[in-house]
Amino acid sequence: MAENLKYTLSEEMEKVERVMTENLKILMKEMNKKLEEKHEEMEETRRDLRGLENVNTFLYNRERESSDELYEARKKLIEALRDFSGGESCKIGVKSMGDLDEKPFVKACKQRFSNEEAEVQGIRLCSKWKENLKNLSWRPFKCVWTGDKSEGEEVVNAVKTAHEELNEFCPNCRYIVPVAWNYEQGRQATLGEGIAHMANQINTLKRKRT
């Protein structure tokens, strides 16, 4: 009887072992399947990311090309506008952003010097301020008030305008930048406005020839 009990116990243990082995195989199979699915998901994500990188690279290159093309178009427009330059009397023209106007300096010097000497002193003073404007660390805005008016108020405004233009159009290099300018509205002209203006100028010249 003891032998039968021993045999039965051994048989039961073998059954349990077989069941556990089968369950372990099933579990391993399921885990492998899930790992494969995760691996496939990761591969798909990598493919998507590579696709996005390609799209981003394409868009970046296109944006850069468009920017370069726009820059070249504006450059050619400025060259063409210079040939038809009429100064501020024209609706669209070329303006040198950051260029300091000499006229307020000459005008201020006329209060102390003769007209001829004022011209020389005004230009010399303006040149000195132009050099100051090229200095990134220079802070020009200090007004000295005498009564109801500041000394050289027009000069201060001219320097302020040139300083602001340099900060906007060339903050790092601090050199004068030519731009197509809408004098009528006091702003930078669009490419379309410049082209339309050039077309009108050409048509006017054609009419004058006939």
Short mmCIF file of C-alpha atoms in Angstrom, two decimals:
data_model
loop_
_atom_site.label_atom_id
_atom_site.label_comp_id
_atom_site.label_asym_id
_atom_site.label_seq_id
_atom_site.Cartn_x
_atom_site.Cartn_y
_atom_site.Cartn_z
CA MET A 1 0.00 0.00 0.00
CA ALA A 2 2.90 2.25 0.82
CA GLU A 3 4.36 1.56 -2.61
CA ASN A 4 1.03 2.39 -4.28
CA LEU A 5 0.84 5.65 -2.35
CA LYS A 6 4.42 6.46 -3.33
CA TYR A 7 3.65 5.69 -6.99
CA THR A 8 0.47 7.79 -6.91
CA LEU A 9 2.33 10.73 -5.33
CA SER A 10 5.11 10.48 -7.88
CA GLU A 11 2.58 10.35 -10.69
CA GLU A 12 0.77 13.41 -9.33
CA MET A 13 4.02 15.32 -9.08
CA GLU A 14 4.84 14.46 -12.68
CA LYS A 15 1.40 15.71 -13.73
CA VAL A 16 1.90 18.94 -11.79
CA GLU A 17 5.34 19.33 -13.35
CA ARG A 18 3.93 18.77 -16.84
CA VAL A 19 1.14 21.29 -16.21
CA MET A 20 3.61 23.84 -14.87
CA THR A 21 5.91 23.23 -17.82
CA GLU A 22 3.04 23.69 -20.26
CA ASN A 23 1.87 26.83 -18.47
CA LEU A 24 5.42 28.17 -18.51
CA LYS A 25 5.67 27.49 -22.25
CA ILE A 26 2.36 29.28 -22.85
CA LEU A 27 3.48 32.20 -20.68
CA MET A 28 6.83 32.43 -22.50
CA LYS A 29 5.05 32.28 -25.84
CA GLU A 30 2.71 35.11 -24.83
CA MET A 31 5.62 37.16 -23.51
CA ASN A 32 7.59 36.63 -26.71
CA LYS A 33 4.54 37.65 -28.71
CA LYS A 34 4.14 40.82 -26.66
CA LEU A 35 7.84 41.58 -26.99
CA GLU A 36 7.61 41.15 -30.76
CA GLU A 37 4.59 43.45 -30.85
CA LYS A 38 6.44 46.06 -28.78
CA HIS A 39 9.48 45.70 -31.00
CA GLU A 40 7.30 46.21 -34.08
CA GLU A 41 5.70 49.26 -32.47
CA MET A 42 9.14 50.67 -31.72
CA GLU A 43 10.29 50.03 -35.27
CA GLU A 44 7.16 51.71 -36.59
CA THR A 45 7.79 54.67 -34.29
CA ARG A 46 11.38 54.86 -35.53
CA ARG A 47 10.16 54.79 -39.13
CA ASP A 48 7.66 57.55 -38.34
CA LEU A 49 10.37 59.62 -36.67
CA ARG A 50 12.68 59.13 -39.64
CA GLY A 51 9.81 60.20 -41.86
CA LEU A 52 9.22 63.29 -39.72
CA GLU A 53 12.93 64.11 -39.80
CA ASN A 54 12.85 63.86 -43.58
CA VAL A 55 9.77 66.10 -43.71
CA ASN A 56 11.37 68.61 -41.32
CA THR A 57 14.58 68.60 -43.35
CA PHE A 58 12.61 69.12 -46.56
CA LEU A 59 10.57 71.97 -45.04
CA TYR A 60 13.71 73.59 -43.61
CA ASN A 61 15.48 73.41 -46.97
CA ARG A 62 12.43 74.81 -48.77
CA GLU A 63 12.12 77.63 -46.24
CA ARG A 64 15.81 78.45 -46.62
CA GLU A 65 15.54 78.38 -50.42
CA SER A 66 12.46 80.61 -50.31
CA SER A 67 14.23 82.98 -47.92
CA ASP A 68 17.27 83.12 -50.21
CA GLU A 69 15.06 83.71 -53.24
CA LEU A 70 13.18 86.48 -51.43
CA TYR A 71 16.47 88.08 -50.35
CA GLU A 72 17.77 88.03 -53.93
CA ALA A 73 14.48 89.45 -55.24
CA ARG A 74 14.62 92.31 -52.70
CA LYS A 75 18.26 92.94 -53.58
CA LYS A 76 17.42 93.23 -57.29
CA LEU A 77 14.44 95.45 -56.48
CA ILE A 78 16.68 97.84 -54.51
CA GLU A 79 19.15 97.99 -57.41
CA ALA A 80 16.32 98.75 -59.83
CA LEU A 81 14.76 101.37 -57.55
CA ARG A 82 18.10 103.18 -57.33
CA ASP A 83 18.05 103.63 -61.11
CA PHE A 84 14.67 105.37 -60.80
CA SER A 85 15.57 107.19 -57.58
CA GLY A 86 13.54 110.27 -56.84
CA GLY A 87 14.34 110.44 -53.13
CA GLU A 88 11.55 111.01 -50.65
CA SER A 89 9.45 112.66 -53.36
CA CYS A 90 8.78 109.15 -54.73
CA LYS A 91 6.20 106.92 -53.10
CA ILE A 92 8.59 103.93 -53.18
CA GLY A 93 12.35 104.33 -53.01
CA VAL A 94 15.52 103.19 -51.28
CA LYS A 95 16.21 104.24 -47.71
CA SER A 96 19.53 103.69 -45.92
CA MET A 97 18.51 102.34 -42.52
CA GLY A 98 20.84 103.47 -39.75
CA ASP A 99 22.32 106.34 -41.76
CA LEU A 100 22.59 109.49 -39.64
CA ASP A 101 21.12 112.61 -41.27
CA GLU A 102 23.65 115.49 -41.45
CA LYS A 103 21.06 118.26 -41.86
CA PRO A 104 20.07 118.59 -38.15
CA PHE A 105 23.76 118.84 -37.19
CA VAL A 106 24.45 121.58 -39.73
CA LYS A 107 21.29 123.41 -38.64
CA ALA A 108 22.31 123.25 -34.96
CA CYS A 109 25.83 124.51 -35.77
CA LYS A 110 24.37 127.51 -37.61
CA GLN A 111 23.29 128.86 -34.21
CA ARG A 112 26.97 129.30 -33.29
CA PHE A 113 28.92 129.51 -36.55
CA SER A 114 28.70 131.17 -39.94
CA ASN A 115 26.93 129.20 -42.70
CA GLU A 116 30.19 128.03 -44.25
CA GLU A 117 31.77 127.06 -40.92
CA ALA A 118 28.50 125.47 -39.75
CA GLU A 119 28.57 123.15 -42.78
CA VAL A 120 32.08 121.95 -41.90
CA GLN A 121 31.43 121.64 -38.16
CA GLY A 122 28.05 119.95 -38.69
CA ILE A 123 29.47 117.28 -41.01
CA ARG A 124 32.42 116.71 -38.66
CA LEU A 125 30.12 116.35 -35.66
CA CYS A 126 27.79 114.03 -37.56
CA SER A 127 30.74 111.81 -38.56
CA LYS A 128 31.76 111.52 -34.90
CA TRP A 129 28.24 110.45 -33.92
CA LYS A 130 28.18 107.93 -36.77
CA GLU A 131 31.25 106.28 -35.25
CA ASN A 132 29.55 106.23 -31.85
CA LEU A 133 26.50 104.51 -33.35
CA LYS A 134 28.70 101.62 -34.51
CA ASN A 135 29.62 100.90 -30.89
CA LEU A 136 27.32 98.21 -29.45
CA SER A 137 27.85 99.34 -25.86
CA TRP A 138 27.17 103.02 -26.54
CA ARG A 139 24.02 104.50 -24.96
CA PRO A 140 23.33 107.86 -26.62
CA PHE A 141 20.10 109.13 -25.10
CA LYS A 142 20.95 111.84 -22.59
CA CYS A 143 19.18 115.19 -23.10
CA VAL A 144 20.23 118.46 -21.49
CA TRP A 145 17.25 120.78 -21.09
CA THR A 146 17.67 124.56 -21.24
CA GLY A 147 14.37 126.27 -20.54
CA ASP A 148 11.49 124.92 -22.62
CA LYS A 149 13.62 123.24 -25.31
CA SER A 150 16.45 120.73 -25.25
CA GLU A 151 19.79 121.69 -26.72
CA GLY A 152 19.87 120.25 -30.26
CA GLU A 153 16.51 118.46 -30.06
CA GLU A 154 16.51 117.70 -33.81
CA VAL A 155 19.99 116.21 -33.49
CA VAL A 156 18.81 113.98 -30.62
CA ASN A 157 15.85 112.78 -32.71
CA ALA A 158 18.11 112.07 -35.70
CA VAL A 159 20.50 110.01 -33.54
CA LYS A 160 17.58 108.20 -31.91
CA THR A 161 16.10 107.28 -35.30
CA ALA A 162 19.44 106.02 -36.66
CA HIS A 163 20.08 104.05 -33.46
CA GLU A 164 16.65 102.37 -33.58
CA GLU A 165 17.07 101.52 -37.28
CA LEU A 166 20.46 99.91 -36.64
CA ASN A 167 18.99 97.89 -33.76
CA GLU A 168 16.19 96.66 -36.02
CA PHE A 169 18.00 95.98 -39.29
CA CYS A 170 21.60 95.24 -38.27
CA PRO A 171 21.93 94.83 -34.47
CA ASN A 172 25.16 92.81 -34.53
CA CYS A 173 27.27 94.34 -37.29
CA ARG A 174 25.97 97.94 -36.96
CA TYR A 175 26.32 98.89 -40.61
CA ILE A 176 23.91 100.81 -42.83
CA VAL A 177 21.35 98.63 -44.63
CA PRO A 178 19.53 99.73 -47.81
CA VAL A 179 15.86 98.76 -47.92
CA ALA A 180 12.93 99.35 -50.25
CA TRP A 181 10.89 102.00 -48.44
CA ASN A 182 7.31 103.21 -48.69
CA TYR A 183 7.79 106.95 -48.05
CA GLU A 184 4.07 107.61 -48.27
CA GLN A 185 3.27 105.31 -45.32
CA GLY A 186 6.63 105.51 -43.51
CA ARG A 187 7.42 101.78 -43.52
CA GLN A 188 9.37 99.11 -45.37
CA ALA A 189 7.85 98.46 -48.78
CA THR A 190 6.63 94.99 -49.69
CA LEU A 191 8.04 93.21 -52.72
CA GLY A 192 4.68 93.60 -54.47
CA GLU A 193 4.61 97.36 -53.85
CA GLY A 194 8.13 97.72 -55.21
CA ILE A 195 7.34 95.74 -58.37
CA ALA A 196 4.11 97.69 -58.93
CA HIS A 197 5.99 100.98 -58.51
CA MET A 198 8.66 99.88 -61.00
CA ALA A 199 5.97 98.88 -63.52
CA ASN A 200 4.35 102.32 -63.16
CA GLN A 201 7.72 104.03 -63.65
CA ILE A 202 8.41 102.02 -66.81
CA ASN A 203 4.93 102.77 -68.20
CA THR A 204 5.46 106.48 -67.49
CA LEU A 205 8.77 106.45 -69.37
CA LYS A 206 7.13 104.67 -72.31
CA ARG A 207 4.39 107.32 -72.47
CA LYS A 208 6.97 110.10 -72.42
CA ARG A 209 8.78 108.57 -75.39
CA THR A 210 5.61 108.43 -77.51
#
